[in-house]
């Protein structure tokens, strides 16, 4: 006879963990109880020694699909003489915290029931079970129990109640359990009111989509705009209403087979598409069947996802004459956050003709996550639904910290012990709506994790709304405000998510914009450092950027400034010259000469913009990174030639690079070759500098961070060169390489510095 008390932390709530414990305890004739606490799960269990051992083995081996054990603590206690095993009601203990489960895509069992006419949930759009369904987006407070979710107002019917309490049922203690009798209901709303409800609402929505209308669909973390991806007129209407002229739209198809009509899908991509997260996956077009250009102008890839909720499955279900691919893009205007509140329905009508909505509130918004496959696993591009708020580990225990990120693609991070809770993607902190989302995300995450930060961290840039928030937060809560340099944060983020020990490494931090310690704008940085400090070993030589931030939308102006500054004659045959007006050029050169409203930048992103315009690929952009993406898209992958840079530490001079590009241009070299040579030159520049550092200082670990590394072609070429030359290469696998990882890097750096001071 043996008795134990077991405490488990990890993702153990809302994932069928207690029913699982209940089942394996009963299988082995063990008695006692299991209970959710704010800190995880506690089990008291007693019985025969052999049975106890078997129980512990099963506990580790047969975990439910969504569960994850992170800490396991067992102590032997005196037997209590329990006569059965039971699940006790949850207990709230404010000193502890537990992990909030992310939302999970519909599981195969639920999908089967959804289309089974004999099942009582046949075609019910809110079918879910312990292995799938909404989680993070409906949780208002911890512990995760129905009364703490937006399902609290739905009273279970007798049938659901029976399933919920039956340990042998696959919905035993599934908190969002629902059925057509007792659960949320769907309705289709037109501008003048409700048009249809229940299954009729879905059928009518499908009819409208088929006819070329735009229908807003309430999903897990917000509304998506759905329409026929083949209908050019509708696509144009959608672009006008969203004020989104070129940025690609995400697509959804019923199954893999349908995605394969348009894109290549390799094994890894298939696994990601069908994973519990079901993110948008960027897939290479196969050019066999084509969708209209309006879906994703000038792209080699399409962003596809599978239907991740029962409602999406019902909307995508194939039928004669029904579109095989739907656009499913977030319902927002331009750069505002995705709409998710039912009170905002009037705003949805600015975007859509009809709204397919329901009465299960969304508590916190999440966007669809975006990933792509790289070397057998994923690299995240936008981390949100399905991934957030899963914790990211930190290679040491650090104080509780709130870090607020930078400006673009913002996220916030809260740390506790050795884990970081990185918020879902919030967006660009450039409008009031996004700023409100930023503030409410901070409030919500602080309360979920019961954390009172001991420090607040921001970027160096005082104009950022995030920095201003941190200043105020610091004085309101009387805690220190730390400021971390942008590219140091990038480097630390990449090191920490790879569990780097903290000795010196090389950081190739290539991005668009980040304020440097010298007041100029950095972005083509080779840093040497660790978590608590860095040294700027090399960087692109500063170039003038007249007009500052507004120049970023006009790569041709960047090209003209760079060419002027480097003293190249502006011949009319140069694409950026012929693109601009003559008046514009003379104003620009005066601006540069007299340094009026000119910032200086070592940005790698701007170099890509300039080159993209010089070789005639893209002169003006409508979304961030467009010029670089279009440049990458035309790269001739068979070309191994390259241009050279001249390096005079710490400056990486681009004068010779431009000379060679212009020589090629005037000599009639095709753009795909020039684009390839340019990409190859950045890769070999990276290698050359790293080789130098290795020889000088013996450092052979390289971290690649910054938005430029979302260029898969460049990432592939660079990692290959570095690996071939014996470097240990760290890239982002958990968080995006772009500024969404800044808040995590800021927190890690500050935590390590605070540790050193103590
Ligand atoms: Zn399920
Ligand atoms: Zn029910
Ligand atoms: Fe950045």
XYZ file of C-alpha atoms and ligand atoms in Angstrom:
761
model
C 0.000 0.000 0.000
C 1.308 3.403 -0.986
C -0.125 6.950 -0.955
C 1.139 9.987 -2.841
C 0.409 13.614 -3.258
C 1.336 14.826 -6.742
C 1.528 18.396 -7.985
C 1.728 18.946 -11.700
C 2.196 22.166 -13.608
C 2.127 22.726 -17.337
C -0.745 22.710 -19.791
C -2.993 20.555 -17.645
C -6.230 22.511 -17.565
C -8.822 22.486 -20.290
C -7.156 19.629 -22.081
C -8.896 16.629 -20.520
C -6.197 16.087 -17.958
C -8.376 15.411 -14.912
C -10.640 12.940 -16.783
C -7.501 11.240 -17.977
C -6.211 10.945 -14.411
C -9.640 9.743 -13.292
C -9.628 7.056 -15.977
C -6.169 5.682 -15.323
C -6.756 5.769 -11.549
C -9.919 3.683 -11.927
C -8.243 1.314 -14.390
C -5.734 0.550 -11.667
C -8.175 0.429 -8.739
C -6.632 3.438 -7.070
C -8.544 5.818 -4.808
C -8.227 9.485 -4.019
C -8.949 12.670 -5.933
C -7.725 15.118 -8.561
C -8.296 18.864 -8.477
C -7.519 21.927 -10.590
C -5.889 24.790 -8.731
C -4.656 28.107 -10.085
C -1.241 26.503 -9.881
C -2.003 23.450 -12.007
C -3.339 20.083 -10.880
C -3.077 18.305 -7.526
C -3.641 14.581 -7.129
C -3.912 12.519 -3.961
C -3.863 8.866 -4.753
C -3.419 5.574 -2.898
C -3.456 1.835 -3.534
C -1.302 -1.201 -4.238
C 2.371 -0.456 -4.953
C 2.370 -2.098 -8.388
C -0.785 -0.268 -9.383
C 0.701 3.011 -8.202
C 3.780 2.446 -10.360
C 1.622 1.609 -13.342
C -0.398 4.768 -12.761
C 2.736 6.935 -12.747
C 3.988 5.364 -15.964
C 0.656 5.858 -17.712
C 0.518 9.437 -16.469
C 3.664 10.249 -18.408
C 3.099 8.016 -21.420
C -0.552 8.450 -22.338
C -1.038 12.165 -21.909
C -4.018 13.650 -23.792
C -2.960 15.293 -27.072
C -3.183 18.900 -25.868
C -1.609 18.358 -22.435
C 1.992 19.092 -21.502
C 3.631 18.366 -18.157
C 6.308 20.878 -17.222
C 6.922 20.246 -13.548
C 6.069 17.119 -11.621
C 6.392 16.932 -7.859
C 5.524 13.778 -5.902
C 5.585 13.255 -2.156
C 4.713 10.179 -0.144
C 1.939 10.743 2.395
C -0.004 8.657 4.898
C -2.959 6.815 3.349
C -6.318 8.504 3.976
C -8.455 5.438 3.368
C -10.327 6.900 0.366
C -12.965 4.545 -0.990
C -13.185 5.819 -4.589
C -11.473 8.216 -6.988
C -13.158 11.550 -7.666
C -12.676 14.855 -9.414
C -12.962 17.615 -6.849
C -14.202 21.138 -7.674
C -11.496 23.640 -8.611
C -9.727 25.689 -6.014
C -8.371 29.154 -6.557
C -5.068 29.977 -4.947
C -3.808 33.396 -5.875
C -0.181 32.722 -5.017
C 0.231 30.235 -7.798
C -0.273 30.386 -11.512
C -0.944 27.847 -14.179
C -0.593 27.751 -17.899
C -3.500 28.932 -19.998
C -4.192 26.550 -22.862
C -4.219 27.906 -26.426
C -7.204 27.345 -28.725
C -7.139 24.058 -30.606
C -8.455 23.271 -34.065
C -11.378 20.865 -34.425
C -10.255 17.255 -33.907
C -10.997 14.381 -36.322
C -13.545 12.822 -33.921
C -15.584 16.004 -33.729
C -15.302 16.543 -37.488
C -16.700 13.031 -38.020
C -19.642 13.701 -35.718
C -20.288 17.037 -37.394
C -21.044 15.301 -40.688
C -22.834 12.271 -39.191
C -26.616 12.666 -39.714
C -27.310 10.277 -36.821
C -25.296 12.329 -34.333
C -27.153 14.766 -32.140
C -24.613 17.436 -33.016
C -24.998 16.893 -36.775
C -24.013 20.182 -38.455
C -23.825 21.966 -35.107
C -21.135 24.658 -35.555
C -19.952 24.633 -31.918
C -19.124 20.959 -31.539
C -15.971 20.432 -29.443
C -14.451 18.032 -26.940
C -11.634 17.750 -24.406
C -9.167 17.480 -27.297
C -10.338 20.470 -29.290
C -12.161 23.759 -29.375
C -11.906 27.275 -28.010
C -9.708 27.903 -24.937
C -7.603 31.067 -24.612
C -10.105 33.193 -26.519
C -12.972 32.364 -24.128
C -11.085 32.304 -20.795
C -11.823 35.287 -18.569
C -10.052 34.085 -15.451
C -8.155 31.107 -14.104
C -8.593 28.307 -13.165
C -10.028 27.221 -16.471
C -13.558 26.106 -15.612
C -16.794 26.861 -17.385
C -17.884 29.653 -14.993
C -14.632 31.475 -15.802
C -15.278 31.389 -19.553
C -17.639 33.122 -21.950
C -19.637 29.843 -21.910
C -20.813 30.632 -18.370
C -24.202 31.926 -19.515
C -25.101 28.670 -21.310
C -26.707 26.109 -19.008
C -25.988 22.544 -20.026
C -28.953 20.409 -21.097
C -29.445 16.946 -19.567
C -27.652 15.170 -22.395
C -24.620 17.472 -22.284
C -24.621 17.308 -18.509
C -24.488 13.514 -18.672
C -21.545 13.578 -21.083
C -19.770 16.199 -19.026
C -19.981 14.035 -15.900
C -19.342 10.664 -17.515
C -15.678 9.734 -17.089
C -15.907 7.400 -20.062
C -17.207 10.084 -22.380
C -14.810 12.010 -24.600
C -16.481 15.227 -23.417
C -15.979 14.484 -19.731
C -15.249 17.891 -18.208
C -14.910 19.563 -21.611
C -15.626 23.115 -20.437
C -17.045 24.528 -23.709
C -19.336 21.475 -24.179
C -22.469 22.436 -26.076
C -25.169 21.064 -28.332
C -27.961 22.481 -30.494
C -30.297 22.252 -27.462
C -28.280 24.215 -24.949
C -25.303 25.865 -26.629
C -24.532 28.952 -28.683
C -26.580 29.645 -31.789
C -25.630 31.136 -35.090
C -27.420 33.809 -37.086
C -26.930 35.633 -40.355
C -27.362 39.367 -40.077
C -27.919 41.778 -42.939
C -27.825 45.539 -42.765
C -31.458 45.607 -41.677
C -31.368 42.783 -39.161
C -31.380 39.007 -38.732
C -32.011 37.160 -41.992
C -31.670 33.541 -40.946
C -30.723 31.398 -37.964
C -29.194 27.981 -37.255
C -28.425 25.810 -40.279
C -30.340 28.199 -42.548
C -27.918 30.949 -41.565
C -24.999 28.856 -42.806
C -26.787 27.848 -45.986
C -27.709 31.462 -46.772
C -24.179 32.648 -46.023
C -22.905 30.057 -48.505
C -25.360 31.237 -51.115
C -24.256 34.841 -50.685
C -20.587 33.878 -50.871
C -21.259 31.944 -54.043
C -23.054 34.961 -55.532
C -20.031 37.188 -54.946
C -20.890 38.866 -51.650
C -18.505 39.369 -48.744
C -19.610 37.723 -45.512
C -17.998 38.443 -42.132
C -17.689 35.252 -40.096
C -17.254 35.179 -36.347
C -14.445 32.734 -35.685
C -12.334 31.886 -32.650
C -10.416 35.100 -32.058
C -12.273 37.590 -34.206
C -14.220 38.119 -37.401
C -12.865 37.004 -40.764
C -14.078 38.241 -44.120
C -15.021 35.380 -46.392
C -15.583 35.495 -50.118
C -15.114 33.519 -53.313
C -11.372 33.503 -54.096
C -12.127 33.137 -57.812
C -14.306 36.209 -58.132
C -12.172 39.108 -59.346
C -14.855 41.721 -58.858
C -15.441 40.662 -55.248
C -11.709 40.621 -54.588
C -11.385 44.174 -55.849
C -14.327 45.257 -53.701
C -12.678 43.588 -50.699
C -9.386 45.380 -51.358
C -11.137 48.722 -51.574
C -13.143 48.214 -48.406
C -10.178 46.968 -46.401
C -7.985 49.701 -47.871
C -5.468 47.040 -48.605
C -4.226 47.371 -52.142
C -1.633 44.604 -52.440
C -0.973 42.642 -49.278
C -1.859 38.987 -49.876
C -5.134 37.536 -48.585
C -5.242 34.301 -46.603
C -7.141 31.410 -48.126
C -9.106 28.465 -46.790
C -10.034 25.216 -48.486
C -11.998 22.222 -47.201
C -9.123 19.754 -47.301
C -5.539 19.153 -48.411
C -6.569 17.787 -51.761
C -8.089 21.132 -52.672
C -5.040 23.062 -51.492
C -2.872 20.781 -53.654
C -4.696 22.000 -56.750
C -2.946 25.343 -56.274
C 0.203 24.739 -54.230
C 2.916 22.242 -53.518
C 2.524 20.693 -50.070
C 5.426 18.663 -48.701
C 5.251 16.326 -45.700
C 6.242 18.945 -43.159
C 3.803 21.460 -44.566
C 1.056 18.867 -44.434
C 1.813 18.203 -40.765
C 1.693 21.920 -39.966
C -1.531 22.486 -41.912
C -3.192 19.631 -40.012
C -1.645 20.375 -36.614
C -3.687 21.364 -33.561
C -2.887 24.991 -34.380
C -3.928 24.862 -38.040
C -2.135 28.102 -38.888
C -1.950 29.850 -42.239
C 0.962 28.178 -44.034
C 2.786 29.967 -46.836
C 2.973 27.454 -49.673
C 4.694 27.665 -53.041
C 2.271 28.003 -55.962
C 2.354 25.110 -58.420
C 1.110 27.291 -61.295
C -1.175 24.498 -62.520
C -4.388 26.138 -61.452
C -4.318 29.813 -60.767
C -6.404 32.087 -58.644
C -6.887 35.690 -59.772
C -3.909 37.947 -59.255
C -5.933 40.049 -56.798
C -5.598 37.285 -54.184
C -1.857 37.765 -53.762
C -0.281 40.166 -56.264
C 3.354 39.454 -57.233
C 3.692 36.485 -54.872
C 5.225 33.063 -55.415
C 3.371 31.746 -52.413
C -0.197 31.543 -51.187
C -1.196 31.522 -47.532
C -3.547 28.578 -46.995
C -5.204 27.200 -43.900
C -7.622 24.373 -43.263
C -11.025 24.943 -41.600
C -10.105 25.055 -37.912
C -13.578 25.350 -36.429
C -16.728 23.375 -37.203
C -18.270 26.570 -38.565
C -15.432 26.975 -41.073
C -15.838 23.341 -42.121
C -19.525 23.906 -42.811
C -18.717 27.040 -44.794
C -16.056 25.360 -46.925
C -17.889 22.075 -47.507
C -17.591 21.271 -51.213
C -20.665 21.403 -53.387
C -21.427 21.719 -57.069
C -20.667 25.277 -58.265
C -19.533 26.293 -54.792
C -16.047 27.878 -54.728
C -13.318 25.399 -53.778
C -11.238 28.164 -52.174
C -12.448 31.010 -49.996
C -10.585 34.133 -49.040
C -10.522 34.279 -45.223
C -8.895 37.531 -44.271
C -9.140 39.274 -40.938
C -11.971 41.776 -40.597
C -10.151 45.042 -40.056
C -9.640 48.265 -41.899
C -6.066 48.784 -43.011
C -3.777 48.369 -39.980
C -6.377 48.359 -37.221
C -6.736 45.245 -35.056
C -9.142 42.493 -36.051
C -12.763 43.215 -35.056
C -14.080 40.759 -32.483
C -16.773 42.411 -30.364
C -20.407 41.918 -31.240
C -21.029 45.605 -30.483
C -18.781 46.400 -33.432
C -21.172 44.798 -35.883
C -21.916 48.184 -37.500
C -18.233 48.505 -38.310
C -18.311 45.077 -39.914
C -20.839 46.417 -42.416
C -18.219 48.855 -43.671
C -16.337 45.754 -44.781
C -18.915 43.084 -45.490
C -22.403 42.669 -46.939
C -23.557 40.146 -44.326
C -22.384 39.042 -40.919
C -22.522 35.427 -39.770
C -22.405 35.769 -36.018
C -23.209 33.867 -32.843
C -23.820 34.411 -29.151
C -20.630 32.935 -27.655
C -18.553 36.029 -26.840
C -14.870 36.218 -27.714
C -13.024 37.381 -24.622
C -9.656 38.134 -26.176
C -8.882 38.669 -29.824
C -6.362 36.553 -31.672
C -5.444 36.692 -35.335
C -4.743 33.657 -37.428
C -1.135 32.604 -37.029
C 1.114 32.529 -40.082
C 4.057 30.168 -40.498
C 6.213 28.696 -43.189
C 8.225 25.546 -43.371
C 11.987 25.839 -43.108
C 14.404 22.922 -43.086
C 11.894 20.459 -41.713
C 10.225 22.580 -39.032
C 8.391 25.864 -38.912
C 9.451 29.463 -38.770
C 6.676 31.625 -37.403
C 5.744 34.845 -39.191
C 2.787 35.833 -37.033
C 2.296 34.043 -33.727
C -1.218 34.170 -32.429
C -4.163 31.734 -32.514
C -3.200 28.218 -31.449
C 0.291 29.218 -30.301
C -0.297 32.076 -27.865
C -0.257 32.132 -24.899
C 1.856 28.990 -24.685
C 4.936 29.917 -22.679
C 8.420 30.325 -24.089
C 11.231 29.187 -21.833
C 13.956 31.481 -20.520
C 17.407 29.971 -19.893
C 17.413 31.141 -16.235
C 15.055 32.134 -13.434
C 14.470 35.874 -13.673
C 12.320 38.367 -11.742
C 8.722 39.013 -12.859
C 8.917 41.537 -15.684
C 6.549 43.293 -18.046
C 8.084 44.199 -21.396
C 6.183 46.157 -23.981
C 8.005 45.604 -27.276
C 8.703 48.145 -29.972
C 6.369 49.765 -32.505
C 5.617 47.462 -35.425
C 4.169 43.969 -35.093
C 3.994 44.541 -31.371
C 3.605 41.906 -28.695
C 4.001 42.223 -24.942
C 5.663 39.732 -22.615
C 5.129 38.873 -18.969
C 7.699 36.696 -17.275
C 7.475 34.457 -14.263
C 10.359 32.312 -13.027
C 11.913 30.789 -16.130
C 9.049 31.314 -18.506
C 7.841 34.079 -20.719
C 4.221 34.579 -21.655
C 4.371 36.296 -24.990
C 1.052 37.837 -25.979
C -0.662 37.126 -29.241
C 0.288 39.449 -32.093
C -1.121 42.915 -31.331
C -0.108 44.930 -34.409
C 1.524 48.234 -35.283
C 1.127 50.699 -32.395
C 0.266 53.532 -34.719
C -3.452 54.028 -34.154
C -5.708 54.349 -31.153
C -7.470 51.012 -31.732
C -4.202 49.084 -31.672
C -3.023 50.999 -28.650
C -6.230 50.067 -26.812
C -5.668 46.443 -27.743
C -2.131 46.767 -26.383
C -3.358 48.128 -23.041
C -6.127 45.586 -22.629
C -3.770 42.731 -23.504
C -1.423 43.837 -20.729
C -4.273 44.063 -18.214
C -5.697 40.678 -19.202
C -2.381 38.834 -19.135
C -1.387 40.349 -15.809
C -4.605 39.144 -14.250
C -4.500 35.676 -15.863
C -1.007 34.999 -14.587
C -1.390 36.889 -11.319
C 1.907 38.658 -11.896
C 2.928 42.004 -10.373
C 5.958 43.037 -12.412
C 9.084 44.195 -10.582
C 10.300 46.078 -13.639
C 8.913 47.378 -16.904
C 10.968 47.350 -20.111
C 10.686 49.207 -23.385
C 12.625 50.219 -26.460
C 15.014 53.201 -26.448
C 12.756 55.176 -28.786
C 10.870 57.793 -26.767
C 8.312 58.448 -29.511
C 6.963 54.905 -29.400
C 3.608 54.629 -27.644
C 4.952 51.498 -25.983
C 7.876 53.418 -24.464
C 5.547 56.139 -23.246
C 3.313 53.511 -21.690
C 6.332 52.032 -19.891
C 7.361 55.437 -18.534
C 3.921 55.986 -17.099
C 3.639 52.433 -15.817
C 6.970 52.795 -14.082
C 5.899 55.907 -12.224
C 2.374 54.601 -11.449
C 3.650 51.348 -9.960
C 6.934 52.736 -8.630
C 9.049 50.117 -10.358
C 12.167 50.684 -12.460
C 11.881 51.341 -16.199
C 14.581 49.653 -18.266
C 15.263 50.479 -21.904
C 16.816 47.954 -24.234
C 18.394 48.638 -27.609
C 16.276 47.168 -30.385
C 18.872 44.934 -32.049
C 20.247 43.693 -28.781
C 16.675 42.613 -27.992
C 16.489 40.817 -31.363
C 19.719 38.966 -30.698
C 18.783 38.019 -27.120
C 15.374 36.778 -28.276
C 16.955 34.454 -30.805
C 19.582 33.215 -28.325
C 17.089 32.668 -25.505
C 14.445 30.807 -27.471
C 17.272 28.494 -28.540
C 18.195 28.075 -24.880
C 21.638 29.604 -25.374
C 23.797 29.473 -22.242
C 24.767 33.139 -22.248
C 28.384 33.196 -23.367
C 29.292 35.539 -26.217
C 27.772 34.904 -29.612
C 27.502 36.722 -32.917
C 24.201 38.412 -33.738
C 23.379 39.138 -37.358
C 20.529 41.558 -36.665
C 19.112 42.611 -40.000
C 15.854 44.536 -40.063
C 14.183 47.754 -41.113
C 14.286 50.155 -38.206
C 15.540 50.317 -34.661
C 16.899 53.260 -32.741
C 20.612 52.994 -32.030
C 22.495 54.279 -29.012
C 24.039 57.006 -31.206
C 20.671 58.449 -32.230
C 20.796 57.081 -35.773
C 18.537 54.349 -37.097
C 20.206 50.951 -37.045
C 19.247 47.817 -38.930
C 22.240 46.190 -40.629
C 24.022 45.158 -37.451
C 26.641 42.586 -36.601
C 26.720 42.436 -32.814
C 28.938 40.452 -30.512
C 27.457 39.901 -27.111
C 25.310 37.975 -24.709
C 22.182 38.611 -22.660
C 23.564 41.402 -20.553
C 25.657 43.339 -23.043
C 26.826 43.708 -26.628
C 29.365 45.382 -28.834
C 28.590 46.730 -32.325
C 31.261 44.921 -34.335
C 30.144 45.918 -37.827
C 27.224 47.604 -39.540
C 26.124 48.907 -42.911
C 27.581 52.356 -43.388
C 25.087 55.090 -42.545
C 23.055 56.435 -45.445
C 20.764 59.465 -45.549
C 17.020 58.923 -45.518
C 15.218 62.176 -46.323
C 11.717 62.386 -44.919
C 12.393 59.730 -42.303
C 9.500 57.340 -41.812
C 7.480 58.584 -44.769
C 10.335 57.641 -47.106
C 9.828 54.023 -46.142
C 6.686 53.788 -48.259
C 8.619 54.949 -51.317
C 11.618 52.740 -52.107
C 12.383 54.820 -55.228
C 13.120 57.796 -52.978
C 15.412 55.624 -50.855
C 17.196 54.500 -54.031
C 17.578 58.097 -55.220
C 18.955 59.258 -51.851
C 21.473 56.444 -51.701
C 22.589 57.002 -55.304
C 22.875 60.759 -54.793
C 24.776 60.363 -51.545
C 27.224 57.938 -53.156
C 27.755 60.335 -56.045
C 26.313 58.262 -58.890
C 24.926 60.238 -61.828
C 21.136 59.955 -61.975
C 20.704 58.842 -65.561
C 17.182 58.844 -66.913
C 17.515 55.152 -67.775
C 17.732 54.296 -64.088
C 14.334 52.850 -63.076
C 13.913 54.975 -59.888
C 14.844 58.101 -61.863
C 12.359 57.486 -64.630
C 9.744 56.640 -62.004
C 10.062 59.986 -60.215
C 9.464 63.542 -61.365
C 12.434 65.816 -62.029
C 11.250 68.300 -59.423
C 11.272 65.550 -56.827
C 14.904 64.680 -57.556
C 16.182 68.216 -57.128
C 14.275 68.660 -53.859
C 15.686 65.366 -52.634
C 19.275 66.252 -53.420
C 18.888 69.640 -51.719
C 17.438 67.889 -48.685
C 20.423 65.556 -48.559
C 22.946 68.357 -49.094
C 21.439 70.605 -46.445
C 20.453 67.719 -44.149
C 16.899 68.967 -43.867
C 14.626 66.391 -42.257
C 17.167 63.664 -42.964
C 17.776 60.704 -40.684
C 20.794 58.448 -41.049
C 20.394 54.746 -41.175
C 22.402 51.550 -41.393
C 19.209 49.608 -42.132
C 19.436 46.361 -44.091
C 15.739 46.594 -44.890
C 16.276 49.959 -46.585
C 19.152 48.503 -48.610
C 16.780 45.834 -49.926
C 14.243 48.568 -50.724
C 16.845 50.632 -52.600
C 18.109 47.673 -54.616
C 14.566 46.566 -55.389
C 13.861 49.968 -56.924
C 17.230 50.350 -58.695
C 16.741 47.146 -60.619
C 13.148 48.109 -61.393
C 11.206 45.642 -59.251
C 9.247 47.817 -56.831
C 9.143 51.598 -56.369
C 6.312 52.117 -53.921
C 4.919 49.816 -51.291
C 1.545 49.349 -49.655
C 2.628 46.946 -46.901
C 5.800 46.506 -44.876
C 8.550 44.571 -46.604
C 6.832 44.531 -49.997
C 9.846 45.729 -52.019
C 12.098 43.099 -50.441
C 9.498 40.360 -50.869
C 9.072 41.174 -54.556
C 12.838 41.230 -54.970
C 13.121 37.820 -53.326
C 10.333 36.478 -55.504
C 12.236 37.022 -58.733
C 15.577 35.553 -57.571
C 17.040 33.141 -60.119
C 17.882 30.234 -57.817
C 20.349 28.708 -60.282
C 22.627 31.757 -60.165
C 25.626 31.473 -57.827
C 27.384 34.739 -58.763
C 27.552 37.556 -56.300
C 28.494 41.172 -55.790
C 31.097 42.223 -53.259
C 31.080 44.666 -50.386
C 34.114 46.462 -49.053
C 34.397 46.250 -45.283
C 36.382 48.737 -43.279
C 35.385 47.936 -39.714
C 32.972 48.830 -38.375
C 31.644 50.113 -41.715
C 30.260 47.867 -44.405
C 30.459 50.095 -47.464
C 27.877 49.722 -50.220
C 29.639 51.989 -52.762
C 31.252 49.091 -54.650
C 28.081 47.040 -54.382
C 26.120 49.796 -56.127
C 28.808 50.191 -58.772
C 28.500 46.529 -59.713
C 24.705 46.601 -59.704
C 24.674 49.637 -62.013
C 27.214 47.991 -64.292
C 24.942 44.940 -64.581
C 21.889 47.127 -65.044
C 23.390 49.190 -67.879
C 24.813 46.011 -69.400
C 21.331 44.516 -69.670
C 21.638 41.776 -67.044
C 18.182 40.353 -66.326
C 16.614 41.411 -63.015
C 16.336 37.822 -61.648
C 20.120 37.471 -61.988
C 20.771 40.797 -60.284
C 18.352 39.885 -57.503
C 20.131 36.556 -57.057
C 23.584 38.148 -57.020
C 22.406 40.636 -54.413
C 20.988 37.902 -52.145
C 24.178 35.844 -52.583
C 26.257 38.863 -51.680
C 24.442 39.411 -48.358
C 24.869 35.733 -47.513
C 28.583 35.743 -48.229
C 29.074 39.095 -46.523
C 27.517 37.474 -43.441
C 29.882 34.535 -43.711
C 32.973 36.712 -44.262
C 32.323 38.804 -41.183
C 31.548 35.782 -39.039
C 34.778 34.094 -40.228
C 36.664 37.214 -39.196
C 35.131 37.149 -35.738
C 35.795 33.435 -35.374
C 39.468 33.934 -36.191
C 39.797 36.992 -33.974
C 37.747 35.921 -30.984
C 36.999 32.238 -31.370
C 33.237 32.737 -31.363
C 31.399 30.323 -33.623
C 27.733 30.665 -32.667
C 25.618 32.941 -34.835
C 22.072 34.128 -34.091
C 19.987 35.387 -37.016
C 17.266 37.821 -35.985
C 15.315 40.716 -37.467
C 12.595 40.898 -40.086
C 15.023 40.584 -43.004
C 15.450 36.912 -42.060
C 11.849 36.241 -42.999
C 13.312 36.248 -46.483
C 13.522 32.469 -46.869
C 15.888 32.645 -49.827
C 18.372 34.718 -47.867
C 17.916 32.577 -44.762
C 18.577 29.381 -46.720
C 21.662 30.733 -48.462
C 23.136 32.225 -45.290
C 22.523 29.288 -42.948
C 23.946 26.925 -45.575
C 27.158 28.950 -45.905
C 27.544 29.267 -42.141
C 26.873 25.585 -41.485
C 29.293 24.537 -44.247
C 31.959 26.582 -42.505
C 31.494 25.049 -39.095
C 29.282 27.636 -37.442
C 26.560 26.837 -34.961
C 23.528 28.685 -36.360
C 20.539 29.754 -34.265
C 17.350 30.880 -35.978
C 13.848 31.705 -34.739
C 11.563 28.682 -34.438
C 9.229 29.710 -31.633
C 8.802 33.446 -32.115
C 8.907 35.384 -35.368
C 12.268 36.861 -36.447
C 10.506 40.216 -36.839
C 9.647 42.743 -34.119
C 7.072 40.419 -32.548
C 9.997 38.855 -30.666
C 11.322 42.163 -29.300
C 9.269 42.094 -26.079
C 10.632 38.637 -25.256
C 14.219 39.766 -25.917
C 13.700 42.878 -23.789
C 12.455 40.782 -20.872
C 15.306 38.275 -21.072
C 17.975 40.998 -21.176
C 16.455 42.915 -18.276
C 15.989 39.781 -16.193
C 19.612 38.756 -16.686
C 20.844 42.256 -15.836
C 18.692 42.339 -12.686
C 20.063 38.919 -11.717
C 23.638 40.151 -12.129
C 23.000 43.159 -9.928
C 21.633 41.054 -7.103
Zn -12.918 17.338 -30.628
Zn -26.634 20.320 -24.644
Fe 13.439 44.975 -35.667
